[in-house]
mmCIF file of C-alpha atoms and ligand atoms in Angstrom:
data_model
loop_
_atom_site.group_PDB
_atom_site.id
_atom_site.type_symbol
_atom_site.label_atom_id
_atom_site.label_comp_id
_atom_site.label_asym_id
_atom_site.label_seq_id
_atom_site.Cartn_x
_atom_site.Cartn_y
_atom_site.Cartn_z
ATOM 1 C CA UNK A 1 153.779 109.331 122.936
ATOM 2 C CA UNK A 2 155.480 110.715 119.878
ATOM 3 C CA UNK A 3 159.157 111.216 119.934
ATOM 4 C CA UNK A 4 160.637 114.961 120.703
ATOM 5 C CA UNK A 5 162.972 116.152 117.603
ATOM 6 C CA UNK A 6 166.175 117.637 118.475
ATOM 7 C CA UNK A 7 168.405 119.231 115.449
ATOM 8 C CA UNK A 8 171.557 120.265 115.683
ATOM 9 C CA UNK A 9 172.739 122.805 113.257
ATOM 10 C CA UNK A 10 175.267 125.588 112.277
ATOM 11 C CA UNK A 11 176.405 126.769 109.225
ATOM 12 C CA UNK A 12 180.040 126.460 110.224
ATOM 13 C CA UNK A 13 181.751 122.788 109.646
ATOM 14 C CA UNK A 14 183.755 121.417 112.627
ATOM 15 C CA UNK A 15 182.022 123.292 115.718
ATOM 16 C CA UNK A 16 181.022 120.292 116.987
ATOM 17 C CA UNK A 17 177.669 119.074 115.654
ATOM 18 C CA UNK A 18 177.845 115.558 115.151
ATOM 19 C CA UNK A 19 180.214 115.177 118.345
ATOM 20 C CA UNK A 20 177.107 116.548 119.788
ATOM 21 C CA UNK A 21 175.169 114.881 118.470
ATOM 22 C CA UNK A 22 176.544 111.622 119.152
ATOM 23 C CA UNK A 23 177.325 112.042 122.879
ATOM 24 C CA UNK A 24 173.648 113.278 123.803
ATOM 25 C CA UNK A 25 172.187 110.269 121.885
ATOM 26 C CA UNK A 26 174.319 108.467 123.689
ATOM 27 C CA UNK A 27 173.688 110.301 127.132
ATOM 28 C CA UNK A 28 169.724 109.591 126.831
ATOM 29 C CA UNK A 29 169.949 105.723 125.731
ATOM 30 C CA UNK A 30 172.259 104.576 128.643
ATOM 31 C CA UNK A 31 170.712 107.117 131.313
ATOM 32 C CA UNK A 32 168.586 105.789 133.856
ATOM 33 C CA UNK A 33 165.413 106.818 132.008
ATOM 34 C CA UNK A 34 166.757 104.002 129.052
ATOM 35 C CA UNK A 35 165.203 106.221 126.199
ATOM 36 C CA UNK A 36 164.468 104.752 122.899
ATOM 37 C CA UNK A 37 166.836 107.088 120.373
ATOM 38 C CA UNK A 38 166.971 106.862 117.014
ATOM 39 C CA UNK A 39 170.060 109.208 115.344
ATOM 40 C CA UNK A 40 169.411 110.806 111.575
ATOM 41 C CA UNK A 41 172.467 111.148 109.869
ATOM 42 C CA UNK A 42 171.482 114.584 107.803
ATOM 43 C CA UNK A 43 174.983 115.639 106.658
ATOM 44 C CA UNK A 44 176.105 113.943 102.971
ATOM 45 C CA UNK A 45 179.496 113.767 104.463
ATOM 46 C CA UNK A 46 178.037 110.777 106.284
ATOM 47 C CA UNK A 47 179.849 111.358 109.700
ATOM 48 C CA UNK A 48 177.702 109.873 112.365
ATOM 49 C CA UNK A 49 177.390 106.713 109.618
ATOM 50 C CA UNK A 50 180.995 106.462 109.409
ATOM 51 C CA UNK A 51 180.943 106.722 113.097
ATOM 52 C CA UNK A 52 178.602 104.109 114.005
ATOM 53 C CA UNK A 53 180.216 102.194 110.958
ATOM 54 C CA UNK A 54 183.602 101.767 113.246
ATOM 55 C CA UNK A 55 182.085 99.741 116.600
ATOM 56 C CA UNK A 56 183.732 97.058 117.506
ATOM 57 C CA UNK A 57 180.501 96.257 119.513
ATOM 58 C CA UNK A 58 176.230 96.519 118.900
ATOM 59 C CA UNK A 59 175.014 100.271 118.433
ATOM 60 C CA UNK A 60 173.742 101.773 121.262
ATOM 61 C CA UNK A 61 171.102 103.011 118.787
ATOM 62 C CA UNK A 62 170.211 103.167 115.351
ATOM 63 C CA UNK A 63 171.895 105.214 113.237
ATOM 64 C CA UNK A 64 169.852 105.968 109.891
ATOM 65 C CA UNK A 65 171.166 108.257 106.837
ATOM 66 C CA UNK A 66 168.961 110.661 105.591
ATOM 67 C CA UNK A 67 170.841 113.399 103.836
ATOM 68 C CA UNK A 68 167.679 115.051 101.939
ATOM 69 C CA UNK A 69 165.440 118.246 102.214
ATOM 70 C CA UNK A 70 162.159 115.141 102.980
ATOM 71 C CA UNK A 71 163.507 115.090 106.869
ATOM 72 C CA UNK A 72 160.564 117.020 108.010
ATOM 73 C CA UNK A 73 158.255 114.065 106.016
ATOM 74 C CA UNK A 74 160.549 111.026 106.759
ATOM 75 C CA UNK A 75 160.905 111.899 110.301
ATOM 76 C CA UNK A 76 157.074 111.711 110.665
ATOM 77 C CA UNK A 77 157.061 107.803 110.362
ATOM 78 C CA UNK A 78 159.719 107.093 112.905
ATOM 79 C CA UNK A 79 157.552 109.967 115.850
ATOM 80 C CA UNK A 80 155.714 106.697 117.783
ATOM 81 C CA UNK A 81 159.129 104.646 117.908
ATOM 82 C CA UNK A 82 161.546 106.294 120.114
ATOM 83 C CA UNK A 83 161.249 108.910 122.602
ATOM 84 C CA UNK A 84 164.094 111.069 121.387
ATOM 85 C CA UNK A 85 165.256 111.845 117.428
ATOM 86 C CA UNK A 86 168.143 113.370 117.448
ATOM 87 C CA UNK A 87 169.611 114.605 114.168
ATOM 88 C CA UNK A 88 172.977 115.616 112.876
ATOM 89 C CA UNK A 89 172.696 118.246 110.125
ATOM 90 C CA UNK A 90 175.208 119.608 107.688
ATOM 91 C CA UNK A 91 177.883 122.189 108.027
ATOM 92 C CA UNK A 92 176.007 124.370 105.686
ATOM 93 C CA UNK A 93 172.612 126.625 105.092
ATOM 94 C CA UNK A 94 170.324 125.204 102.573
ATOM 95 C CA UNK A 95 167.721 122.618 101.889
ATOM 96 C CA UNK A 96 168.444 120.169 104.168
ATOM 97 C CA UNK A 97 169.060 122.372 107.251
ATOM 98 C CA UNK A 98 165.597 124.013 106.408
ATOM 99 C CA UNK A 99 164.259 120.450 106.205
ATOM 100 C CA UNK A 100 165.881 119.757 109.855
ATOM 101 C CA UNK A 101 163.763 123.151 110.944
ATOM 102 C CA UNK A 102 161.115 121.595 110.154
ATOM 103 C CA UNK A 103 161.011 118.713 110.912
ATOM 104 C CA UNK A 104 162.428 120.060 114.826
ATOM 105 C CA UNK A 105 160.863 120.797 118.312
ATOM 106 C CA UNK A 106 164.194 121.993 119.827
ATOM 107 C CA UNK A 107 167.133 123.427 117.423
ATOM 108 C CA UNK A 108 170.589 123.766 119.484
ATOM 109 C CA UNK A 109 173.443 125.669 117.411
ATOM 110 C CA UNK A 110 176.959 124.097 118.392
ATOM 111 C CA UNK A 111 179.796 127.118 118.158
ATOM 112 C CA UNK A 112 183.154 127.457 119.143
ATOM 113 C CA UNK A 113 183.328 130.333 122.300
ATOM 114 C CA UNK A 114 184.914 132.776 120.021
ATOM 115 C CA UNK A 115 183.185 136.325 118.234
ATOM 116 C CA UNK A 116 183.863 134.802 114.915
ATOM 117 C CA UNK A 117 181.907 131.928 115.965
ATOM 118 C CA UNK A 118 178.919 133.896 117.069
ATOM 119 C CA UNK A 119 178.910 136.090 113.932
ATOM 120 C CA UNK A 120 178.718 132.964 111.778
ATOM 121 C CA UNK A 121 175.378 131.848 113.320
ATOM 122 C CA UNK A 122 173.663 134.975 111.505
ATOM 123 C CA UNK A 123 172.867 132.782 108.558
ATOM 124 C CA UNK A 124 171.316 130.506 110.695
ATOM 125 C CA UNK A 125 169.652 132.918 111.987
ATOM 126 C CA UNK A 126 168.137 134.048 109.223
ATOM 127 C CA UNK A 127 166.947 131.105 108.447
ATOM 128 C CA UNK A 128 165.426 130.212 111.081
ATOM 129 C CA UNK A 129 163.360 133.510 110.809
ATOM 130 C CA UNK A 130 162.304 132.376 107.382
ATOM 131 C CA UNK A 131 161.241 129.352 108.609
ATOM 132 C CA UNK A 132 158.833 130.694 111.135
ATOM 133 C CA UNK A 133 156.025 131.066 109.682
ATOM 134 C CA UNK A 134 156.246 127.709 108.284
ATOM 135 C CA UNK A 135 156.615 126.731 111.497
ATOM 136 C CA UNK A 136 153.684 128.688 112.643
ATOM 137 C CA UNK A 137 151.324 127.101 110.021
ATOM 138 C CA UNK A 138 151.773 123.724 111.665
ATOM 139 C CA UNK A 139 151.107 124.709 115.069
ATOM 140 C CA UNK A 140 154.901 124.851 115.954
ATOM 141 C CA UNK A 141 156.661 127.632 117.433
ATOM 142 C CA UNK A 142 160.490 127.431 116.952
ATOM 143 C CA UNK A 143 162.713 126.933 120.083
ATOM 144 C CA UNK A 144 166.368 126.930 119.475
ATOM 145 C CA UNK A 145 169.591 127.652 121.952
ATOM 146 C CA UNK A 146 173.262 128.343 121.216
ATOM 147 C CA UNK A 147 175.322 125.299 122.533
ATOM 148 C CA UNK A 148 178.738 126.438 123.749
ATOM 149 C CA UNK A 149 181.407 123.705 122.256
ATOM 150 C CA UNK A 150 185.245 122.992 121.951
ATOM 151 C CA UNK A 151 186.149 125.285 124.732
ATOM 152 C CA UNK A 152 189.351 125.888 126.111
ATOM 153 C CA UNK A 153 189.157 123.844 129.903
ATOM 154 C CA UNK A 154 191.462 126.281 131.171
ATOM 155 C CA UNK A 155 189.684 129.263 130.792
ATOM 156 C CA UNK A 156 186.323 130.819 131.862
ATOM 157 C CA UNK A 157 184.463 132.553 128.903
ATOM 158 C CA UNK A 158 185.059 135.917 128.522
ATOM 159 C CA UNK A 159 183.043 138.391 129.337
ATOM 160 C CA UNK A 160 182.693 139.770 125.798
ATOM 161 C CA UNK A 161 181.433 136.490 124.625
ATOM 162 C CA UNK A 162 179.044 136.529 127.445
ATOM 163 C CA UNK A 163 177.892 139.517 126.086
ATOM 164 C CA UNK A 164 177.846 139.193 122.901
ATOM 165 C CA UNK A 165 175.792 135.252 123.445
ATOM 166 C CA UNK A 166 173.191 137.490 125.377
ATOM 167 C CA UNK A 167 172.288 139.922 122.649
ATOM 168 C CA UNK A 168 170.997 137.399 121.202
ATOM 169 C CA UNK A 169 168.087 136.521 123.971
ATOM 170 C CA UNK A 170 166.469 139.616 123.399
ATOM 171 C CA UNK A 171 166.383 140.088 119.661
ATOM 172 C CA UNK A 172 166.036 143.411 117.892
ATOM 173 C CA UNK A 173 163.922 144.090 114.872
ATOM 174 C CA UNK A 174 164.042 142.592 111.996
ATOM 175 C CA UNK A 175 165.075 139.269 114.441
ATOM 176 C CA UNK A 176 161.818 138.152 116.012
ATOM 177 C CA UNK A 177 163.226 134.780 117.688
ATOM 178 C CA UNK A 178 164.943 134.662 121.328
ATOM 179 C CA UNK A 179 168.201 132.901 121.535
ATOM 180 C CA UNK A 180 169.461 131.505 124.379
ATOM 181 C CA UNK A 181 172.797 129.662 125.414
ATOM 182 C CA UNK A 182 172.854 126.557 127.530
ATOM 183 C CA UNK A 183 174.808 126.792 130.553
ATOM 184 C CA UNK A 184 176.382 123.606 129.984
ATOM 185 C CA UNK A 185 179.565 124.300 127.980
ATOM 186 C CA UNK A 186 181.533 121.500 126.243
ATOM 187 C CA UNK A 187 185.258 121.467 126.537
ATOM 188 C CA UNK A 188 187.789 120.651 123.886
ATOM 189 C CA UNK A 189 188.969 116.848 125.456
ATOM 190 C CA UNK A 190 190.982 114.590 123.770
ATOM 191 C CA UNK A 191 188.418 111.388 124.533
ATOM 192 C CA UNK A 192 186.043 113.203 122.535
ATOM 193 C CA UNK A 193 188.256 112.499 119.456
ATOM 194 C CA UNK A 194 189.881 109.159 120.861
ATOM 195 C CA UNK A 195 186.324 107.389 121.713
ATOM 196 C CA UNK A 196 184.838 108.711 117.987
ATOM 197 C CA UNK A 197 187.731 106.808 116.114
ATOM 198 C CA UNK A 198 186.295 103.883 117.979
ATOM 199 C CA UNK A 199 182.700 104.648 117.528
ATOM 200 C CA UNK A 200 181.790 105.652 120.551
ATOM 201 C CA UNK A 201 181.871 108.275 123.194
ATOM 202 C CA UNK A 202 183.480 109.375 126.355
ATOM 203 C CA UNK A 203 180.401 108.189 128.079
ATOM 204 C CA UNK A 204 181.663 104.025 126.885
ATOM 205 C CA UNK A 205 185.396 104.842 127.718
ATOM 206 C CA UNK A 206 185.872 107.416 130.337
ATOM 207 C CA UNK A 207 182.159 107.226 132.163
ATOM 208 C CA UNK A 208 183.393 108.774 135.353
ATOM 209 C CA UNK A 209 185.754 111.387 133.347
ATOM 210 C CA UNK A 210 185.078 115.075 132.899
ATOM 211 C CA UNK A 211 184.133 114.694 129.499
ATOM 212 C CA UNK A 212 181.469 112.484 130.304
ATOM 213 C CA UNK A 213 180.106 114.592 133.209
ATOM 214 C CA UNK A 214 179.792 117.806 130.864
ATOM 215 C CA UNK A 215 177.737 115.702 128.418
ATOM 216 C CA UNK A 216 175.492 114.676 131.046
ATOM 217 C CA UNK A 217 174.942 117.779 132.329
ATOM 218 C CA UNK A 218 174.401 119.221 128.308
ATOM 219 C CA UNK A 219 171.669 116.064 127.991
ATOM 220 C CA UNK A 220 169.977 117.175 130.804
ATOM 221 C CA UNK A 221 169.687 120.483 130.534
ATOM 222 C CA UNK A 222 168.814 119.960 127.022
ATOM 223 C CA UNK A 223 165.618 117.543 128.224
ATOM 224 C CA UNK A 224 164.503 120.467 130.509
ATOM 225 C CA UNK A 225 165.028 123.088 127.391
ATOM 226 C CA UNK A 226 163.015 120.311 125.020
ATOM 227 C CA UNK A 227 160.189 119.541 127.869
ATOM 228 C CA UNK A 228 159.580 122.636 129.141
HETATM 229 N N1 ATP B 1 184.750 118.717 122.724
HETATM 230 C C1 ATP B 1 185.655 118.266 121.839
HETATM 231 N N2 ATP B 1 186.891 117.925 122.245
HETATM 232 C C2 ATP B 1 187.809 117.470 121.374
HETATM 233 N N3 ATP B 1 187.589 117.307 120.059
HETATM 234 C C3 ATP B 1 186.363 117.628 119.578
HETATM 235 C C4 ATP B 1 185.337 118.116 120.437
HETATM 236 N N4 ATP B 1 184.230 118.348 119.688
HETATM 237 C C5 ATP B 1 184.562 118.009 118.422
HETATM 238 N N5 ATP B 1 185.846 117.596 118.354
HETATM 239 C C6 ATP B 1 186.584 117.198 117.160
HETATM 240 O O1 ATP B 1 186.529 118.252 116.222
HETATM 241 C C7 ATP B 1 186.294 117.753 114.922
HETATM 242 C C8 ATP B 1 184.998 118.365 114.377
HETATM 243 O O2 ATP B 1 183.919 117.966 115.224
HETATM 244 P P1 ATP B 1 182.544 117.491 114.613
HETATM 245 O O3 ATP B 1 182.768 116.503 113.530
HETATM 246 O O4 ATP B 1 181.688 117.076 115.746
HETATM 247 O O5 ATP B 1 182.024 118.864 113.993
HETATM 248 P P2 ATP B 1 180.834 119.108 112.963
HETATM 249 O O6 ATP B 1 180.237 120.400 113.326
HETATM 250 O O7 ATP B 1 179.955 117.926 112.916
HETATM 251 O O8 ATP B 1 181.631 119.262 111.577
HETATM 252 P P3 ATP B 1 181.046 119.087 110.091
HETATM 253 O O9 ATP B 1 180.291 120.352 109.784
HETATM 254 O O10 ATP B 1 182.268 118.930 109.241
HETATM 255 O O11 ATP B 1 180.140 117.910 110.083
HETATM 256 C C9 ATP B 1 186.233 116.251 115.037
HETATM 257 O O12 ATP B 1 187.502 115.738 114.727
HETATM 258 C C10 ATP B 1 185.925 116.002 116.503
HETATM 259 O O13 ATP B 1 186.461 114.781 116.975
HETATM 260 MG MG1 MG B 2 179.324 116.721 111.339
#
């Protein structure tokens, strides 16, 4: 079996990304399932490095830095090792998120719940239009979903976000590419930021928390989105 590819992109720095990324890595190697998860560092800022870089204790997983536009190639070598590659991209459009495209089965676009959140992801959108036919020529369709992150616990989402996320499923010319949203929507939590300055997640420190229970929920609903 190869491994499934999961990116996580957005042009926009700080909505989340490598928060994501870390907790759903995290989620799939201690679940019951025990997956085999190997994290790619994309970003040059080195984040999820730094991150790993401040256990106390043994990884969970392996945690390998790859900031470069070869992703797509590099990524092909580690396919029969793991069951799950999840990588952390950049807070920006350019080589190395189109290298993350690539090199993808599932793409998930972290974003604050706010318009100005939503509008940002054009870019990415755009991209990821370029990128189809690319995609196309190897047999691949793309598959990609807004991820709802840092919201507010107290409050629902509005409706106008909920309308303005759902344009986005049906897509009007020139956009050819549906866009979903998860249902699972990550609140802002202070663990999230507590565990990372330990180097690890609320799933090691608070397992029975809220935190951790939205994460789980994400992971899985993120396996169903990537298997099905
Ligand atoms: N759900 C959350 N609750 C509380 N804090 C969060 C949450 N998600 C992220 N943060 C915090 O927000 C900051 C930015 O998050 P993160 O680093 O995951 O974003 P990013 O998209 O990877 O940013 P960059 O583009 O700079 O890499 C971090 O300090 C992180 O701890
Ligand atoms: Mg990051």
């Amino acid at each position: 079996m190869k491994a499934k590819v999961i990116g996580f992109i957005n042009r926009k720095g700080g909505v989340g990304k490598t928060t994501l990324s870390i907790c759903v890595a995290t989620a799939l190697t201690l679940g019951e399932q025990k997956y085999r998860v190997l994290l790619i560092d994309a970003d040059t800022q080195r984040s999820a490095m730094k991150w790993v870089n401040r256990r106390e204790t043994d990884p969970l997983f392996p945690v390998v830095g790859l900031p470069t536009e070869m992703i797509h190639r590099e990524v092909k070598h580690h396919l029969p090792n793991y069951d799950y590659i999840i990588i952390d991209g950049p807070g920006e459009i350019g080589a190395i998120t189109r290298s993350i495209v690539l090199a993808s089965d599932v793409l998930l676009i972290p974003m604050g719940p706010s318009p100005v959140d939503i509008e940002a992801t054009e870019d990415v959108l755009s991209l990821l239009e370029q990128a189809k036919p690319f995609k196309e020529a190897m047999d691949q369709e793309i598959r990609v979903a807004f991820v709802v992150a840092k919201k507010d616990s107290r409050t629902a989402l509005g409706r106008d976000i909920v309308e303005a996320l759902s344009v986005y499923q049906q897509p009007v010319e020139p956009r050819t590419i549906p866009v979903g949203t998860l249902n699972t929507h990550i609140c802002t939590r202070v663990v999230h930021a507590e565990s990372a300055a330990t180097g690890q997640s609320p799933l090691e420190v608070e397992p029975t928390g809220k935190a951790a229970a939205e994460v789980i929920a994400l992971t899985i609903e993120i396996l169903k989105f990537t298997d099905g």
